[in-house]
Tab-separated table of C-alpha atoms and ligand atoms in Angstrom:
chain	number	residue	atom	x	y	z
A	424	MET	CA	0.000	0.000	0.000
A	425	THR	CA	1.373	3.453	-0.882
A	426	LEU	CA	1.541	6.253	1.652
A	427	ALA	CA	-1.195	8.157	-0.229
A	428	ASP	CA	-3.496	5.079	-0.131
A	429	PHE	CA	-2.847	4.603	3.577
A	430	VAL	CA	-3.751	8.192	4.394
A	431	ALA	CA	-6.826	8.260	2.123
A	432	GLN	CA	-8.152	5.064	3.685
A	433	ASN	CA	-7.576	6.038	7.285
A	434	HIS	CA	-8.318	9.742	7.127
A	435	ALA	CA	-11.982	8.960	6.467
A	436	ILE	CA	-12.480	7.443	9.903
A	437	ALA	CA	-11.324	10.527	11.833
A	438	PRO	CA	-14.348	11.540	13.967
A	439	GLN	CA	-15.947	14.969	13.626
A	440	ARG	CA	-16.061	17.086	16.757
A	441	GLN	CA	-19.543	17.651	18.172
A	442	ALA	CA	-19.996	21.434	18.311
A	443	THR	CA	-22.424	22.845	20.891
A	444	PRO	CA	-23.774	26.067	19.429
A	445	LEU	CA	-25.731	28.275	21.827
A	446	GLY	CA	-28.730	30.437	21.090
A	447	ASN	CA	-31.898	31.675	22.762
A	448	THR	CA	-34.097	29.663	20.369
A	449	ALA	CA	-33.705	26.520	18.283
A	450	TRP	CA	-33.292	28.742	15.199
A	451	ALA	CA	-30.553	30.757	16.949
A	452	SER	CA	-28.723	27.585	17.959
A	453	THR	CA	-28.826	26.311	14.392
A	454	PHE	CA	-27.649	29.668	13.083
A	455	ALA	CA	-24.750	29.683	15.573
A	456	GLY	CA	-23.705	26.373	14.047
A	457	GLU	CA	-23.811	27.926	10.552
A	458	VAL	CA	-21.652	30.845	11.670
A	459	ARG	CA	-19.191	28.484	13.269
A	460	MET	CA	-18.978	26.333	10.150
A	461	VAL	CA	-18.166	29.327	7.938
A	462	ILE	CA	-15.438	30.480	10.364
A	463	GLU	CA	-13.916	27.011	10.693
A	464	ASP	CA	-14.040	26.442	6.934
A	465	ALA	CA	-12.313	29.780	6.255
A	466	ALA	CA	-9.651	28.937	8.855
A	467	ARG	CA	-9.039	25.551	7.213
A	468	ARG	CA	-8.673	27.227	3.799
A	469	ALA	CA	-6.305	29.919	5.079
A	470	PRO	CA	-2.911	29.697	3.342
A	471	ARG	CA	-1.233	29.273	6.721
A	472	SER	CA	-3.315	26.147	7.477
A	473	GLN	CA	-2.697	24.610	4.078
A	474	GLN	CA	1.004	25.287	3.760
A	475	VAL	CA	3.243	22.253	3.486
A	476	HIS	CA	6.307	24.461	3.827
A	477	LEU	CA	8.140	23.976	7.121
A	478	GLY	CA	8.867	27.442	8.494
A	479	PRO	CA	10.938	28.785	11.402
A	480	SER	CA	7.926	28.556	13.730
A	481	GLU	CA	7.915	24.754	13.390
A	482	ILE	CA	11.573	23.814	13.019
A	483	GLY	CA	12.158	23.854	16.783
A	484	VAL	CA	9.211	21.565	17.580
A	485	ALA	CA	10.439	18.898	20.004
A	486	CYS	CA	8.626	16.015	18.298
A	487	ASP	CA	10.453	14.280	15.421
A	488	ARG	CA	7.207	12.659	14.268
A	489	GLN	CA	5.324	15.944	13.975
A	490	VAL	CA	8.035	17.526	11.832
A	491	ALA	CA	8.574	14.435	9.655
A	492	TRP	CA	4.820	14.149	9.007
A	493	LYS	CA	4.676	17.840	8.158
A	494	LEU	CA	7.502	17.349	5.652
A	495	LEU	CA	5.448	14.545	4.106
A	496	GLY	CA	2.440	16.861	3.702
A	497	LEU	CA	0.060	14.504	5.517
A	498	PRO	CA	-3.514	15.806	5.995
A	499	ALA	CA	-4.379	17.240	9.418
A	500	VAL	CA	-6.766	15.153	11.516
A	501	ASN	CA	-6.809	17.080	14.804
A	502	LYS	CA	-10.464	17.937	15.469
A	503	ILE	CA	-9.779	18.874	19.098
A	504	SER	CA	-7.916	22.146	18.847
A	505	ASP	CA	-10.033	25.165	17.966
A	506	PRO	CA	-9.053	27.598	15.166
A	507	TRP	CA	-10.221	30.686	17.092
A	508	PRO	CA	-6.937	31.528	18.909
A	509	SER	CA	-5.111	31.362	15.589
A	510	ILE	CA	-7.741	33.598	13.909
A	511	VAL	CA	-7.388	36.164	16.713
A	512	GLY	CA	-3.591	35.935	16.477
A	513	THR	CA	-3.622	36.515	12.707
A	514	ALA	CA	-5.926	39.522	13.058
A	515	VAL	CA	-3.772	41.064	15.805
A	516	HIS	CA	-0.613	40.566	13.715
A	517	ALA	CA	-2.213	42.312	10.719
A	518	TRP	CA	-3.284	45.251	12.906
A	519	LEU	CA	0.151	45.600	14.524
A	520	ASP	CA	1.884	45.467	11.161
A	521	LYS	CA	-0.132	48.448	9.939
A	522	ALA	CA	0.340	50.317	13.221
A	523	PHE	CA	4.135	49.914	13.183
A	524	ALA	CA	4.381	50.733	9.462
A	525	ALA	CA	2.449	53.967	10.098
A	526	ASP	CA	4.608	54.834	13.125
A	527	SER	CA	7.720	54.219	11.034
A	528	GLU	CA	6.484	56.523	8.262
A	529	ARG	CA	5.821	59.326	10.750
A	530	PHE	CA	9.284	58.824	12.234
A	531	GLN	CA	10.892	58.852	8.781
A	532	ALA	CA	9.158	62.111	7.896
A	533	GLN	CA	10.828	63.701	10.940
A	534	HIS	CA	14.216	61.992	10.987
A	535	GLY	CA	14.874	60.861	7.428
A	536	PHE	CA	15.085	57.147	8.162
A	537	PRO	CA	12.504	54.535	9.171
A	538	ARG	CA	11.914	53.540	12.785
A	539	TRP	CA	10.729	49.966	12.122
A	540	LEU	CA	10.971	47.440	9.309
A	541	PRO	CA	7.564	45.789	9.159
A	542	GLU	CA	6.786	42.150	8.261
A	543	ARG	CA	9.204	40.638	5.774
A	544	ARG	CA	10.397	37.328	4.426
A	545	VAL	CA	13.673	36.103	5.898
A	546	TYR	CA	15.780	33.086	4.895
A	547	PRO	CA	17.652	31.622	7.866
A	548	HIS	CA	17.867	28.381	5.868
A	549	PRO	CA	17.606	28.231	2.047
A	550	GLU	CA	14.666	25.794	2.192
A	551	HIS	CA	12.950	27.200	5.281
A	552	SER	CA	12.027	30.834	4.972
A	553	GLY	CA	9.567	32.601	7.242
A	554	THR	CA	7.845	35.906	7.859
A	555	ALA	CA	9.414	37.883	10.698
A	556	ASP	CA	7.100	40.372	12.406
A	557	VAL	CA	9.131	43.540	12.869
A	558	TYR	CA	12.706	44.823	13.176
A	559	GLY	CA	13.515	47.740	15.438
A	560	ILE	CA	16.132	49.895	13.758
A	561	LEU	CA	17.109	51.859	16.866
A	562	GLU	CA	17.318	48.689	18.961
A	563	THR	CA	18.790	46.450	16.203
A	564	ALA	CA	16.263	43.975	17.547
A	565	VAL	CA	14.122	41.318	15.875
A	566	ILE	CA	10.674	41.359	17.445
A	567	ASP	CA	8.011	38.667	17.380
A	568	TRP	CA	4.412	39.155	18.515
A	569	LYS	CA	2.722	36.350	20.426
A	570	VAL	CA	-0.925	36.524	21.385
A	571	GLN	CA	-1.002	34.405	24.519
A	572	GLY	CA	-3.588	33.320	27.049
A	573	ASP	CA	-2.981	33.513	30.789
A	574	SER	CA	-1.302	30.136	31.237
A	575	ALA	CA	1.044	30.584	28.246
A	576	GLN	CA	2.063	34.018	29.463
A	577	GLU	CA	2.573	32.774	33.022
A	578	LYS	CA	4.878	30.084	31.630
A	579	LEU	CA	6.764	32.723	29.636
A	580	ARG	CA	7.192	34.911	32.730
A	581	ARG	CA	8.342	31.917	34.771
A	582	ASP	CA	10.569	29.967	32.327
A	583	GLY	CA	11.091	32.162	29.264
A	584	PRO	CA	10.099	30.836	25.837
A	585	GLY	CA	10.194	27.103	25.242
A	586	ARG	CA	12.374	25.394	22.660
A	587	GLN	CA	10.003	26.037	19.743
A	588	TYR	CA	9.662	29.800	20.274
A	589	ARG	CA	13.321	30.203	21.213
A	590	THR	CA	14.341	28.493	17.971
A	591	GLN	CA	11.903	30.593	15.961
A	592	LEU	CA	13.296	33.835	17.410
A	593	LEU	CA	16.903	32.810	16.786
A	594	LEU	CA	16.063	31.773	13.213
A	595	TYR	CA	14.435	35.149	12.531
A	596	GLY	CA	17.521	36.790	14.039
A	597	LEU	CA	19.729	34.757	11.707
A	598	GLY	CA	17.457	35.652	8.769
A	599	TYR	CA	17.933	39.363	9.416
A	600	ARG	CA	21.679	38.929	9.862
A	601	LEU	CA	21.798	37.189	6.475
A	602	LEU	CA	20.007	40.220	5.023
A	603	GLY	CA	23.015	42.222	6.213
A	604	LEU	CA	21.339	43.904	9.176
A	605	PRO	CA	22.866	43.906	12.661
A	606	VAL	CA	20.920	41.972	15.299
A	607	THR	CA	21.787	42.667	18.925
A	608	ARG	CA	18.806	40.964	20.513
A	609	VAL	CA	15.674	38.976	19.810
A	610	VAL	CA	12.460	40.010	21.528
A	611	LEU	CA	9.178	38.262	22.186
A	612	VAL	CA	6.221	40.539	22.959
A	613	SER	CA	3.385	38.641	24.633
A	614	LEU	CA	-0.025	40.248	24.237
A	615	PRO	CA	-3.249	39.145	25.923
A	616	PRO	CA	-6.009	38.003	23.536
A	617	THR	CA	-9.019	38.459	25.807
A	618	LYS	CA	-8.191	41.205	28.308
A	619	SER	CA	-9.781	44.614	28.069
A	620	THR	CA	-6.458	46.314	28.805
A	621	LEU	CA	-2.857	46.266	27.566
A	622	ASP	CA	-1.611	46.218	31.171
A	623	GLN	CA	-0.799	42.549	30.692
A	624	ILE	CA	1.759	43.137	27.933
A	625	TYR	CA	4.976	41.257	28.749
A	626	VAL	CA	8.315	41.462	26.931
A	627	TRP	CA	11.005	38.777	26.976
A	628	GLU	CA	14.333	39.659	25.390
A	629	HIS	CA	17.597	37.872	24.783
A	630	THR	CA	20.956	39.367	23.742
A	631	LEU	CA	22.554	37.171	21.083
A	632	THR	CA	25.733	35.273	21.963
A	633	PRO	CA	27.973	32.846	19.997
A	634	ALA	CA	26.256	29.994	21.869
A	635	ASP	CA	23.062	30.802	19.936
A	636	ASP	CA	24.781	29.966	16.657
A	637	VAL	CA	26.018	26.680	18.134
A	638	PHE	CA	22.416	25.938	19.122
A	639	LEU	CA	21.187	26.668	15.576
A	640	VAL	CA	23.809	24.357	14.072
A	641	GLU	CA	22.388	21.587	16.277
A	642	ILE	CA	18.840	22.505	15.194
A	643	PHE	CA	19.844	22.239	11.502
A	644	ARG	CA	21.490	18.863	12.175
A	645	GLU	CA	18.281	17.651	13.815
A	646	LEU	CA	16.298	18.971	10.837
A	647	GLU	CA	18.387	16.848	8.471
A	648	GLN	CA	17.608	13.766	10.564
A	649	ARG	CA	13.903	14.530	10.339
A	650	LYS	CA	14.192	14.940	6.574
A	651	ALA	CA	15.903	11.550	6.485
A	652	TRP	CA	12.874	10.063	8.309
A	653	ALA	CA	10.522	11.621	5.769
A	654	ALA	CA	12.619	10.282	2.889
A	655	ALA	CA	12.676	6.787	4.435
A	656	ILE	CA	8.870	6.790	4.731
A	657	ARG	CA	8.479	8.001	1.143
A	658	SER	CA	10.694	5.205	-0.109
A	659	GLY	CA	8.918	2.585	2.007
A	660	ALA	CA	12.033	1.908	4.109
A	661	ALA	CA	10.239	3.112	7.260
A	662	ASN	CA	6.703	3.205	8.614
A	663	LEU	CA	4.926	6.407	9.682
A	664	TYR	CA	4.949	5.233	13.280
A	665	ASP	CA	8.633	4.399	13.305
A	666	VAL	CA	9.391	8.108	13.736
A	667	PRO	CA	9.950	8.813	17.450
A	668	ALA	CA	7.145	10.793	19.088
A	669	THR	CA	7.389	13.150	22.012
A	670	THR	CA	5.179	12.618	24.992
A	671	GLU	CA	4.550	16.274	25.777
A	672	ASN	CA	0.769	16.202	25.867
A	673	ASP	CA	0.283	19.960	26.103
A	674	HIS	CA	2.140	20.262	22.804
A	675	CYS	CA	0.192	17.397	21.227
A	676	TYR	CA	-3.058	19.320	21.688
A	677	PHE	CA	-1.977	21.772	18.980
A	678	CYS	CA	-0.443	19.159	16.678
A	679	ASN	CA	-2.216	18.635	13.349
A	680	TRP	CA	-2.044	14.862	13.775
A	681	PHE	CA	-3.152	14.486	17.390
A	682	ARG	CA	-6.001	11.993	17.458
A	683	PRO	CA	-6.117	10.024	20.739
A	684	GLN	CA	-8.689	7.590	19.307
A	685	SER	CA	-6.094	6.330	16.844
A	686	ALA	CA	-4.620	4.242	19.682
A	687	ARG	CA	-7.919	2.335	19.860
A	688	ASP	CA	-9.277	2.292	16.321
A	689	GLY	CA	-5.923	1.873	14.551
A	690	GLY	CA	-6.815	4.665	12.108
A	691	PHE	CA	-4.597	7.472	10.917
A	692	GLY	CA	-3.375	9.964	13.501
A	693	CYS	CA	-1.019	10.103	16.452
A	694	PRO	CA	-2.298	9.336	19.951
A	695	GLY	CA	0.409	11.427	21.606
A	696	SER	CA	1.689	9.837	24.762
A	697	THR	CA	-0.228	6.598	24.186
A	698	PRO	CA	1.987	4.108	22.347
A	699	ARG	CA	0.786	2.458	19.154
B	1994	LIG	S1	0.417	14.165	18.578
B	1994	LIG	FE1	2.167	14.641	19.902
B	1994	LIG	S2	3.499	12.852	19.809
B	1994	LIG	FE2	2.085	12.765	18.059
B	1994	LIG	S3	3.111	13.733	16.340
B	1994	LIG	FE3	1.912	15.287	17.330
B	1994	LIG	S4	3.298	16.256	18.831
B	1994	LIG	FE4	4.193	14.297	18.218
């Protein structure tokens, strides 16, 4: 059986999530379901959801299986995670990009040079480009916006960014350096998605050191191993489930292939910490 046959056969048995629309009447409840369907469908069709390209935001993912499956372009089967946080995040990014571009133009009119470089494509690796949020010219800093709920921001305040975000920031920093711009520090700006105030803004920054480049060399070595897994699966030398999986359940929740039922029904998907 080819990989494409395997996926087509097993993808069909992924269960649909039961939505619970709310409304004051039966009509309103039904209409809430319609609204939700349009939003979810648009989110699924968004270029970001459909991209097969592995970008800087995913290269530092701890799970070999998640990255190898992404490289294979396997269809997402996670019906648990909700698209709403990502929709809010995309909207906030678009708003901030305009706001910082406008601020930069005003600054340039006064001082003759821009204050910020807004969103742009950077190439920290020839095959893995990404869109970096903003570069602060006065700070020589690469800045990334994160729209984070309470628990994610608490974790950031307590431990700093995890491996995935740290890698993403360093890759954007490398991307700007390869464009010929100086990068003194990388900065993560955490913004609250649901608060009615900006009081909960939190900034984490890191001044670049030579150790960061050593870390990125290790990340690129790991990436090559994951590509080797993907190639082995394509050629039939390895099975999808041969690729080692992490057991970090909180990360699995957001993984495109998280489907706990797959441990019981044997269908396509990854059960996370449950072996199969
Ligand atoms: S569900 Fe979890 S263990 Fe499975 S591929 Fe995704 S991140 Fe890895």
